[in-house]
Coordinates of C-alpha atoms in Angstrom, one line a residue:
Chain X
M1 CA 27.1 -53.0 -14.2
G2 CA 29.6 -53.8 -16.9
D3 CA 26.8 -55.0 -19.1
V4 CA 24.8 -51.8 -18.9
V5 CA 27.9 -49.7 -19.6
R6 CA 28.6 -51.9 -22.7
Q7 CA 25.0 -51.5 -23.8
L8 CA 25.2 -47.8 -23.3
L9 CA 28.6 -47.0 -24.8
L10 CA 29.3 -49.6 -27.5
P11 CA 27.8 -48.9 -30.9
G12 CA 26.1 -52.3 -31.0
G13 CA 24.5 -51.9 -27.6
I14 CA 20.7 -51.6 -27.2
L15 CA 21.0 -48.3 -25.3
F16 CA 23.6 -46.8 -27.6
L17 CA 21.4 -45.0 -30.1
P18 CA 18.9 -43.8 -27.5
F19 CA 21.9 -42.5 -25.5
V20 CA 23.3 -40.6 -28.5
V21 CA 19.9 -39.2 -29.3
G22 CA 19.4 -38.3 -25.7
L23 CA 22.6 -36.4 -25.4
M24 CA 21.9 -34.5 -28.7
G25 CA 18.4 -33.7 -27.5
S26 CA 19.6 -32.5 -24.1
L27 CA 21.4 -29.6 -25.7
T28 CA 18.3 -28.6 -27.6
F29 CA 16.1 -29.2 -24.6
G30 CA 18.4 -27.0 -22.5
V31 CA 18.2 -24.0 -24.9
V32 CA 14.6 -24.3 -26.1
G33 CA 13.2 -25.5 -22.8
S34 CA 14.6 -22.4 -21.1
Y35 CA 13.0 -20.1 -23.7
V36 CA 9.7 -22.0 -23.4
T37 CA 9.7 -21.9 -19.6
V38 CA 10.6 -18.2 -19.2
R39 CA 8.2 -17.2 -21.9
R40 CA 5.6 -19.2 -20.1
I41 CA 4.3 -21.2 -23.0
T42 CA 4.8 -24.7 -21.6
Y43 CA 1.1 -25.5 -22.1
V44 CA 1.4 -24.6 -25.7
A45 CA 4.4 -26.9 -26.1
A46 CA 2.4 -29.7 -24.4
A47 CA -0.4 -29.3 -26.9
I48 CA 2.1 -29.4 -29.8
S49 CA 3.7 -32.5 -28.4
H50 CA 0.4 -34.3 -28.0
S51 CA -0.8 -33.4 -31.5
V52 CA 2.3 -35.0 -32.9
L53 CA 0.5 -38.4 -32.6
A54 CA -1.6 -37.4 -35.7
G55 CA 1.6 -37.2 -37.8
V56 CA 3.0 -40.4 -36.4
G57 CA -0.3 -42.2 -37.1
F58 CA -0.7 -40.7 -40.6
A59 CA 2.9 -41.7 -41.5
V60 CA 2.4 -45.3 -40.4
F61 CA -1.0 -45.4 -42.2
A62 CA 0.4 -43.9 -45.4
R63 CA 3.4 -46.3 -45.4
H64 CA 1.1 -49.3 -45.0
H65 CA -1.8 -48.4 -47.3
W66 CA -0.1 -46.2 -49.9
G67 CA 3.4 -47.5 -49.9
L68 CA 5.0 -44.1 -49.0
E69 CA 8.1 -45.7 -47.5
W70 CA 9.9 -42.4 -47.3
L71 CA 7.4 -41.0 -44.9
S72 CA 8.9 -42.1 -41.6
P73 CA 7.0 -41.7 -38.3
V74 CA 9.6 -39.0 -37.3
L75 CA 9.0 -37.1 -40.5
G76 CA 5.2 -37.3 -40.0
A77 CA 5.6 -36.1 -36.4
F78 CA 7.8 -33.2 -37.6
L79 CA 5.1 -32.1 -40.1
A80 CA 2.3 -32.5 -37.6
A81 CA 4.3 -30.5 -35.0
V82 CA 4.9 -27.7 -37.4
V83 CA 1.2 -27.5 -38.4
A84 CA 0.1 -27.5 -34.7
A85 CA 2.6 -24.8 -33.8
L86 CA 1.5 -22.5 -36.6
I87 CA -2.2 -23.0 -35.9
I88 CA -1.8 -22.4 -32.1
G89 CA 0.6 -19.5 -32.7
Q90 CA -1.6 -17.7 -35.2
V91 CA -4.7 -18.1 -33.1
T92 CA -2.9 -16.9 -30.0
L93 CA -1.7 -13.8 -31.9
E94 CA -5.0 -13.1 -33.7
A95 CA -7.4 -13.8 -30.9
E96 CA -5.8 -14.4 -27.5
H97 CA -9.2 -15.0 -25.8
L98 CA -9.6 -18.1 -28.0
G99 CA -6.1 -19.3 -27.5
D100 CA -6.8 -21.5 -24.5
S101 CA -9.7 -23.3 -26.2
V102 CA -7.8 -23.8 -29.5
I103 CA -4.7 -25.1 -27.7
S104 CA -6.9 -27.8 -26.0
A105 CA -8.7 -28.5 -29.3
V106 CA -5.5 -29.0 -31.2
M107 CA -4.1 -31.3 -28.5
V108 CA -7.1 -33.6 -28.4
I109 CA -7.9 -33.6 -32.1
G110 CA -4.3 -34.4 -32.8
M111 CA -4.3 -37.3 -30.4
A112 CA -7.7 -38.7 -31.5
S113 CA -6.8 -38.6 -35.2
G114 CA -3.5 -40.3 -34.5
V115 CA -5.2 -43.1 -32.6
L116 CA -7.7 -43.5 -35.5
F117 CA -4.9 -43.8 -38.1
L118 CA -3.1 -46.4 -36.0
A119 CA -6.4 -48.3 -35.4
R120 CA -6.7 -48.7 -39.2
T121 CA -3.1 -49.8 -39.7
P122 CA -2.5 -53.4 -39.1
G123 CA 0.9 -54.2 -37.7
Y124 CA 3.0 -53.9 -34.6
Y125 CA 3.1 -50.1 -34.2
S126 CA 1.2 -49.6 -31.0
P127 CA 0.0 -46.2 -29.9
M128 CA 1.6 -46.9 -26.5
S129 CA 5.1 -46.8 -28.1
A130 CA 4.5 -43.3 -29.5
L131 CA 2.7 -42.1 -26.4
F132 CA 5.2 -43.3 -23.8
G133 CA 8.4 -43.9 -25.9
D134 CA 10.1 -47.0 -27.0
I135 CA 13.9 -47.0 -27.3
L136 CA 13.8 -50.0 -29.7
L137 CA 12.1 -47.7 -32.3
V138 CA 15.2 -45.5 -32.7
S139 CA 16.9 -46.4 -36.0
R140 CA 20.2 -45.2 -37.5
R141 CA 18.3 -43.3 -40.2
D142 CA 16.3 -41.5 -37.5
L143 CA 19.6 -40.6 -35.9
W144 CA 20.5 -38.4 -38.9
V145 CA 17.0 -36.8 -39.1
I146 CA 17.0 -36.1 -35.3
G147 CA 20.6 -34.9 -35.5
G148 CA 19.6 -32.5 -38.3
I149 CA 16.6 -31.2 -36.4
N150 CA 18.6 -30.8 -33.2
G151 CA 21.4 -29.0 -35.0
A152 CA 19.2 -26.5 -36.8
T153 CA 17.1 -25.8 -33.6
L154 CA 20.2 -25.3 -31.5
L155 CA 21.8 -23.0 -34.1
A156 CA 18.7 -20.8 -34.3
G157 CA 18.3 -20.7 -30.5
V158 CA 21.9 -19.7 -29.9
L159 CA 22.4 -17.3 -32.8
Y160 CA 19.3 -15.3 -32.0
Y161 CA 19.8 -15.5 -28.2
R162 CA 19.8 -11.7 -27.7
K163 CA 16.6 -11.2 -29.7
F164 CA 14.8 -14.1 -28.1
L165 CA 15.9 -12.8 -24.7
A166 CA 14.5 -9.3 -25.4
V167 CA 11.2 -10.7 -26.8
C168 CA 10.8 -13.2 -23.9
F169 CA 11.6 -10.5 -21.2
D170 CA 9.5 -7.7 -22.6
E171 CA 7.7 -8.3 -25.8
E172 CA 6.2 -4.9 -26.0
Y173 CA 9.5 -3.1 -25.7
A174 CA 11.1 -5.5 -28.3
R175 CA 8.3 -4.6 -30.7
L176 CA 8.9 -0.9 -30.0
R177 CA 12.6 -1.4 -31.0
G178 CA 11.3 -2.6 -34.3
L179 CA 11.7 -6.4 -33.7
P180 CA 8.9 -8.5 -35.3
A181 CA 7.8 -9.9 -32.0
N182 CA 5.0 -12.0 -33.4
L183 CA 7.5 -13.7 -35.8
Y184 CA 9.8 -14.4 -32.9
F185 CA 6.8 -15.9 -30.9
L186 CA 6.0 -18.2 -33.9
S187 CA 9.6 -19.1 -34.3
L188 CA 9.8 -20.1 -30.6
L189 CA 6.8 -22.3 -31.0
L190 CA 8.4 -24.0 -34.1
L191 CA 11.6 -24.5 -32.1
A192 CA 9.6 -26.1 -29.4
A193 CA 7.9 -28.3 -32.0
F194 CA 11.2 -29.4 -33.5
T195 CA 12.6 -30.2 -30.0
V196 CA 9.5 -32.3 -29.1
V197 CA 10.0 -34.4 -32.3
A198 CA 13.7 -34.9 -31.6
M199 CA 13.1 -36.6 -28.3
M200 CA 9.7 -38.2 -28.6
Q201 CA 11.0 -41.7 -29.3
I202 CA 12.9 -41.8 -26.1
V203 CA 10.3 -40.5 -23.6
G204 CA 7.2 -40.5 -25.7
I205 CA 5.0 -37.6 -26.8
V206 CA 3.0 -37.5 -23.6
M207 CA 6.0 -37.1 -21.4
V208 CA 8.4 -35.2 -23.7
I209 CA 7.1 -31.9 -22.3
A210 CA 8.5 -33.0 -18.9
L211 CA 12.0 -32.9 -20.3
L212 CA 11.4 -29.6 -22.0
T213 CA 10.3 -28.0 -18.7
L214 CA 11.6 -29.9 -15.6
P215 CA 15.3 -29.4 -16.2
A216 CA 14.8 -25.7 -17.1
M217 CA 12.6 -25.2 -14.0
T218 CA 15.3 -26.8 -11.9
A219 CA 18.0 -24.6 -13.4
L220 CA 15.8 -21.5 -12.9
L221 CA 15.8 -22.0 -9.2
F222 CA 19.5 -21.1 -9.2
A223 CA 20.4 -19.3 -12.5
R224 CA 20.8 -15.6 -12.7
R225 CA 21.1 -15.4 -16.4
L226 CA 19.2 -17.1 -19.2
W227 CA 22.3 -18.7 -20.7
H228 CA 23.3 -20.1 -17.3
C229 CA 19.9 -21.6 -17.2
M230 CA 20.4 -23.1 -20.6
V231 CA 23.7 -24.7 -19.8
A232 CA 22.6 -26.1 -16.4
S233 CA 19.3 -27.3 -17.9
A234 CA 21.2 -29.2 -20.8
C235 CA 23.5 -30.8 -18.2
L236 CA 20.6 -31.8 -16.0
C237 CA 18.7 -33.2 -19.0
A238 CA 21.7 -35.2 -20.2
G239 CA 22.1 -36.6 -16.6
C240 CA 18.4 -37.5 -16.4
V241 CA 18.4 -39.2 -19.8
T242 CA 21.6 -41.2 -19.1
G243 CA 20.4 -42.1 -15.5
G244 CA 16.9 -43.0 -16.7
L245 CA 18.2 -45.2 -19.6
V246 CA 20.5 -47.1 -17.2
L247 CA 17.8 -47.5 -14.5
S248 CA 15.2 -48.6 -17.0
Y249 CA 17.6 -51.3 -18.4
C250 CA 18.6 -52.5 -15.0
L251 CA 15.1 -52.6 -13.6
D252 CA 13.4 -53.7 -16.8
L253 CA 11.1 -50.7 -16.9
P254 CA 10.0 -48.5 -19.8
S255 CA 12.6 -45.8 -20.4
G256 CA 10.3 -42.7 -20.8
P257 CA 8.6 -42.8 -17.4
V258 CA 11.8 -43.6 -15.6
I259 CA 13.6 -40.5 -17.2
V260 CA 10.6 -38.3 -16.4
V261 CA 10.3 -39.5 -12.8
L262 CA 14.0 -39.0 -12.4
A263 CA 13.8 -35.4 -13.7
G264 CA 10.8 -34.8 -11.4
M265 CA 12.8 -36.0 -8.4
V266 CA 15.8 -33.8 -9.3
Y267 CA 13.4 -30.8 -9.5
L268 CA 11.9 -31.7 -6.1
V269 CA 15.2 -32.0 -4.4
A270 CA 16.5 -28.8 -6.0
A271 CA 13.3 -26.9 -5.0
L272 CA 13.7 -28.1 -1.4
A273 CA 17.5 -27.3 -1.5
S274 CA 16.8 -23.8 -2.8
R275 CA 14.8 -23.1 0.4
L276 CA 17.4 -24.3 2.8
P277 CA 18.8 -21.7 5.2
L278 CA 22.3 -22.6 3.9
R279 CA 21.5 -21.2 0.5
R280 CA 20.1 -18.0 2.0
A281 CA 23.3 -17.5 3.8
R282 CA 25.4 -17.9 0.7
N283 CA 23.0 -16.0 -1.6
P284 CA 21.2 -13.5 0.6
G285 CA 18.0 -12.2 -0.6
R286 CA 17.0 -8.8 -2.0
I287 CA 17.9 -6.5 0.8
A288 CA 21.2 -8.0 2.0
A289 CA 22.6 -8.7 -1.4
M290 CA 22.1 -5.1 -2.6
P291 CA 24.8 -2.5 -2.4
P292 CA 24.0 0.4 -0.2
A293 CA 20.4 1.4 -0.6
D294 CA 19.2 4.2 -2.8
P295 CA 20.5 7.5 -1.5
P296 CA 18.0 9.5 0.7
P297 CA 15.8 12.0 -1.0
Q298 CA 17.1 15.4 -1.4
A299 CA 15.7 18.0 0.8
Chain Q
M1 CA -13.2 -14.7 -38.4
F2 CA -11.7 -13.3 -35.1
P3 CA -13.6 -10.5 -33.4
R4 CA -10.7 -9.0 -31.4
R5 CA -7.0 -8.6 -32.0
I6 CA -4.9 -8.3 -28.9
H7 CA -1.3 -8.4 -30.2
P8 CA -0.6 -5.6 -32.7
P9 CA 0.7 -6.9 -36.0
D10 CA 4.5 -6.7 -36.7
T11 CA 5.2 -3.5 -38.5
A12 CA 7.1 -3.4 -41.7
P13 CA 10.8 -2.7 -41.4
G14 CA 10.9 1.1 -40.9
C15 CA 12.7 2.1 -37.8
Q16 CA 14.8 4.8 -39.4
P17 CA 17.0 7.7 -38.3
V18 CA 15.3 11.1 -38.3
H19 CA 17.6 13.8 -39.4
N20 CA 15.6 16.8 -38.2
L21 CA 14.9 16.5 -34.5
A22 CA 14.3 20.2 -33.9
G23 CA 10.6 20.2 -34.9
P24 CA 7.7 19.2 -32.7
A25 CA 8.4 15.9 -30.8
V26 CA 4.8 14.6 -30.8
T27 CA 1.8 15.8 -32.8
F28 CA -1.7 14.5 -32.5
Q29 CA -4.2 15.8 -35.1
N30 CA -7.9 14.9 -34.6
V31 CA -7.0 11.4 -33.2
S32 CA -9.7 9.0 -32.1
F33 CA -9.3 5.5 -30.8
S34 CA -11.5 2.8 -29.4
F35 CA -11.0 -0.8 -28.6
P36 CA -13.2 -3.2 -30.6
G37 CA -16.5 -3.8 -28.9
S38 CA -16.2 -0.8 -26.5
G39 CA -16.9 2.9 -26.7
P40 CA -14.3 5.5 -27.7
V41 CA -11.3 5.7 -25.4
L42 CA -10.0 8.9 -27.0
S43 CA -12.2 11.1 -29.1
D44 CA -10.9 13.7 -31.6
I45 CA -7.9 14.9 -29.7
S46 CA -5.3 17.3 -30.9
F47 CA -2.2 18.7 -29.3
R48 CA 1.5 19.3 -30.0
I49 CA 4.5 18.8 -27.8
G50 CA 7.6 20.8 -28.7
P51 CA 11.2 19.7 -28.4
H52 CA 12.7 19.5 -24.9
A53 CA 9.3 19.8 -23.3
H54 CA 8.6 18.1 -20.0
V55 CA 4.9 17.0 -20.0
C56 CA 2.9 15.2 -17.4
L57 CA -0.3 13.3 -18.4
I58 CA -2.9 13.1 -15.6
G59 CA -6.5 12.0 -15.5
P60 CA -8.8 9.5 -14.0
N61 CA -8.4 5.7 -14.4
G62 CA -9.8 4.6 -17.8
G63 CA -9.4 8.1 -19.1
G64 CA -7.0 7.0 -21.9
K65 CA -3.6 8.1 -20.6
T66 CA -1.8 4.8 -21.2
T67 CA -3.7 4.4 -24.5
L68 CA -2.5 7.8 -25.6
L69 CA 1.1 6.8 -24.7
K70 CA 0.8 3.6 -26.7
L71 CA -0.6 5.5 -29.7
A72 CA 2.4 7.8 -29.5
L73 CA 4.7 4.8 -29.4
G74 CA 3.1 3.2 -32.4
L75 CA 2.0 0.2 -30.4
L76 CA -1.7 0.9 -31.2
P77 CA -2.9 2.4 -34.5
P78 CA -5.4 5.3 -34.3
D79 CA -8.9 4.8 -35.8
E80 CA -8.9 8.3 -37.1
G81 CA -6.6 11.2 -37.3
R82 CA -2.8 11.5 -37.6
I83 CA 0.1 11.0 -35.2
D84 CA 3.6 12.2 -35.9
V85 CA 6.7 11.7 -33.9
F86 CA 9.5 14.0 -35.1
G87 CA 7.4 14.5 -38.2
R88 CA 7.1 10.8 -39.0
P89 CA 4.7 8.0 -38.2
P90 CA 5.6 6.7 -34.7
H91 CA 6.9 3.3 -35.8
R92 CA 9.3 5.0 -38.2
A93 CA 10.8 7.2 -35.5
C94 CA 11.2 4.3 -33.0
R95 CA 15.0 4.7 -33.0
H96 CA 14.6 8.1 -31.3
V97 CA 12.0 7.0 -28.8
G98 CA 12.6 5.5 -25.3
Y99 CA 9.8 3.9 -23.3
V100 CA 9.6 3.0 -19.6
P101 CA 6.7 0.7 -18.7
Q102 CA 5.6 0.1 -15.2
H103 CA 8.1 -2.3 -13.7
S104 CA 5.3 -4.4 -12.1
V105 CA 4.1 -5.6 -15.6
L106 CA 7.4 -7.4 -16.2
K107 CA 7.7 -11.1 -15.5
R108 CA 8.7 -12.2 -12.1
G109 CA 11.5 -14.7 -11.7
F110 CA 13.0 -14.0 -15.2
P111 CA 16.8 -14.9 -15.1
I112 CA 18.3 -11.6 -16.3
T113 CA 20.9 -9.3 -14.8
V114 CA 20.7 -5.5 -14.6
R115 CA 23.2 -5.0 -17.4
E116 CA 21.4 -7.5 -19.7
V117 CA 18.1 -5.6 -19.2
V118 CA 19.9 -2.4 -20.2
L119 CA 21.4 -4.0 -23.2
T120 CA 17.9 -5.1 -24.5
G121 CA 17.5 -1.4 -25.2
C122 CA 20.0 -1.9 -28.0
V123 CA 18.3 -4.7 -30.0
E124 CA 17.7 -3.8 -33.6
R125 CA 15.7 -5.6 -36.3
H126 CA 18.5 -6.0 -38.8
R127 CA 21.4 -6.9 -36.5
F128 CA 21.9 -10.7 -36.9
G129 CA 21.6 -11.7 -33.2
W130 CA 24.1 -9.2 -32.0
H131 CA 24.2 -5.6 -30.7
R132 CA 26.0 -2.8 -32.4
P133 CA 29.6 -2.6 -31.2
S134 CA 29.2 0.7 -29.2
C135 CA 26.2 -0.7 -27.2
G136 CA 28.3 -2.0 -24.3
T137 CA 30.0 1.3 -23.8
D138 CA 26.7 3.2 -24.1
A139 CA 25.1 0.9 -21.5
D140 CA 28.0 1.4 -19.1
A141 CA 27.8 5.2 -19.5
V142 CA 24.0 5.2 -18.8
M143 CA 24.3 2.9 -15.8
R144 CA 27.0 5.2 -14.4
E145 CA 24.8 8.2 -14.9
L146 CA 21.9 6.5 -13.0
D147 CA 24.2 5.1 -10.4
L148 CA 23.5 1.5 -11.4
M149 CA 27.1 0.2 -11.9
P150 CA 27.2 -1.5 -8.4
L151 CA 24.1 -3.4 -9.4
S152 CA 25.3 -4.3 -12.9
H153 CA 25.5 -8.1 -12.3
H154 CA 22.6 -8.4 -9.9
P155 CA 19.4 -10.2 -10.9
F156 CA 16.8 -7.7 -12.0
D157 CA 14.1 -9.7 -10.2
R158 CA 15.7 -9.1 -6.8
L159 CA 15.8 -5.3 -7.0
S160 CA 13.5 -3.0 -5.2
G161 CA 10.8 -1.1 -7.0
G162 CA 12.9 2.1 -7.3
Q163 CA 16.0 0.3 -8.5
R164 CA 14.0 -1.5 -11.2
Q165 CA 12.5 1.8 -12.3
R166 CA 16.0 3.2 -12.7
V167 CA 17.1 0.1 -14.7
L168 CA 14.1 0.5 -17.0
I169 CA 15.0 4.2 -17.5
A170 CA 18.5 3.2 -18.3
R171 CA 17.3 0.7 -20.9
A172 CA 15.2 3.4 -22.5
L173 CA 18.2 5.8 -22.5
V174 CA 20.8 3.4 -24.0
G175 CA 19.4 4.0 -27.5
N176 CA 20.1 7.7 -27.0
P177 CA 16.5 8.8 -27.5
S178 CA 15.2 12.3 -28.1
L179 CA 11.8 11.5 -26.7
L180 CA 11.2 9.6 -23.5
L181 CA 7.8 8.2 -22.6
L182 CA 7.1 6.9 -19.1
D183 CA 4.0 5.1 -17.8
E184 CA 3.5 5.8 -14.1
P185 CA 7.2 5.8 -13.2
T186 CA 6.5 6.4 -9.5
A187 CA 3.7 3.9 -9.1
N188 CA 4.4 1.0 -6.6
I189 CA 7.5 2.6 -5.1
D190 CA 7.8 4.5 -1.9
P191 CA 7.7 8.3 -1.8
A192 CA 11.4 8.7 -1.2
L193 CA 12.3 6.7 -4.3
G194 CA 9.6 8.5 -6.2
T195 CA 11.4 11.8 -5.5
Q196 CA 14.6 10.3 -6.8
V197 CA 12.9 9.2 -10.0
R198 CA 11.4 12.6 -10.4
D199 CA 14.8 14.2 -10.0
I200 CA 16.3 12.0 -12.7
L201 CA 13.5 12.8 -15.1
G202 CA 14.0 16.5 -14.4
R203 CA 17.6 16.2 -15.3
L204 CA 16.8 14.3 -18.5
S205 CA 14.2 16.8 -19.6
R206 CA 17.1 19.3 -20.2
R207 CA 18.3 17.2 -23.1
M208 CA 15.2 15.4 -24.4
T209 CA 11.4 15.6 -24.5
V210 CA 9.9 13.8 -21.6
M211 CA 6.2 12.7 -21.4
T212 CA 5.1 11.0 -18.2
V213 CA 1.8 9.4 -17.3
S214 CA 1.3 9.9 -13.5
H215 CA -1.3 9.5 -10.9
D216 CA 1.1 11.2 -8.5
L217 CA 0.1 14.9 -8.3
D218 CA 3.3 15.7 -6.4
Y219 CA 4.9 15.2 -9.8
I220 CA 3.4 18.4 -11.0
D221 CA 5.7 21.4 -10.3
A222 CA 7.1 24.4 -12.0
S223 CA 9.7 22.4 -13.8
L224 CA 7.1 20.9 -16.1
T225 CA 6.4 22.6 -19.4
S226 CA 2.7 21.6 -19.4
V227 CA 0.2 19.2 -18.0
L228 CA -2.3 17.3 -20.2
F229 CA -5.5 16.3 -18.5
V230 CA -6.7 13.2 -20.4
N231 CA -10.2 11.9 -20.0
R232 CA -11.4 10.9 -23.5
S233 CA -10.4 14.4 -24.6
V234 CA -7.3 16.3 -23.8
R235 CA -7.0 19.6 -22.0
E236 CA -3.7 21.3 -21.9
M237 CA -2.8 23.3 -18.7
K238 CA 0.1 25.1 -17.3
P239 CA 1.5 23.5 -14.1
A240 CA 0.4 26.6 -12.1
E241 CA -3.2 26.0 -13.1
V242 CA -3.3 22.5 -11.6
T243 CA -4.4 23.5 -8.1
S244 CA -6.3 21.2 -5.8
D245 CA -9.6 23.0 -6.6
A246 CA -8.9 22.6 -10.3
V247 CA -8.1 18.9 -9.9
W248 CA -11.2 18.4 -7.8
S249 CA -13.4 19.8 -10.5
L250 CA -11.7 17.9 -13.3
Y251 CA -11.8 14.5 -11.6
G252 CA -15.2 15.1 -10.1
R253 CA -13.9 13.7 -6.9
R254 CA -10.7 13.9 -4.8
P255 CA -7.9 12.2 -6.7
C256 CA -5.9 9.5 -5.0

């Protein structure tokens, strides 16, 4: 036990960097994951996260063949996520009936091109590390990039809370109040894209969507306000990342799947707990919780 | 490239204060509208609604009532003709317009309280993430008027249909509009609560123009200024003219 704590908390430990990245990412996941879940665009976020493999593959390919050392896999992923978010967002706004097909197309084309780039790049970068996460890939340089992405995303998500809340709750009314609702929708997709990139090395691009949605879904079972959901979701995410890293180290298992399974189990337990009679007694439903009913109609 | 646009484009910044609110609230001049790939929904309609009028829009399903409302709100652009709200294009007059959609179209399970819903009526394009300072006071005053203060911190999702409708009316009123547009405010709520909503709208019509789409013919009484029968075209009637025989002949069947 002492060993895992040292690995987790001491700067030289193998789990230290993933732990720091995980905690930073949890804040962003809490905020952006809540927006994505209540706006019901988790499938869009999943497509963006999968298409990120194209950027990772291209970055590795370009570094090896063209000597572009500055193009790190994280930067490649960032660019791919932005392009995917803009394509999906624009098509969804311009022609909603094509949105579903385009989302699927972006997802599979992104993954396929990423695999092709990696297949043509000799070396040790396996597609499996990108797909399912590899904590050994987190470097100190990545820490600054990820920190920057997280900070900017968090700042935008918090500063524009009221406007995002209005757009997510009733887009039509927000538009009527003069808000550029389409721009906010695209911004939300970009925030989701940035968040995906920030955590892909810990849980992988296939499963990063789980951390974006599962803690928020768990928090939504109990939260009455969106910001409550964000705080609870960030705490849950941090707990799942920490617990998952510790378990994966102790049981010698890949960190990504352990974190995701843990988040899934937390959701399952919370969903069951939310249906217990105990909760109903403390938080009675619609009728009992209301103040006196509407006054009777006037004669 | 794309055959059909679902989401209207973001309008240019232009939600401005209107200084002369004494003129006609809504003017349609030879307006036609059709959705791409389908026939005309509204064809060459013209009418004018004066200030402080209380108007009810009736008509069969698919007749264009909600489309007419969305044209007046600036959420849809007309194919032909001209629409003015307080003498300006609808999107420029949005600061003076309140809108109450059907509560059933809003997302279920959204974590938001009653007060927060009302406060979303204050969002403005140019305010950097925050409401104007007086918004909280305005929201409280409107909630007090509509008897919503006891529900202030309750989740919107757990309210009954009538309570939700009152909250959405409060959201529309918090911006202090001079024109209130409502889309079937008494749909999906029981008759007793429907009466309550009608009473509220009657009160409001004394200080602003109220336009209501309704399938509920009980809504039509002497307190209304006029009734617009919408079925591709628009026919303006006095409330007293809307008898059961007249409705039978207009609808071509017994209305629900």
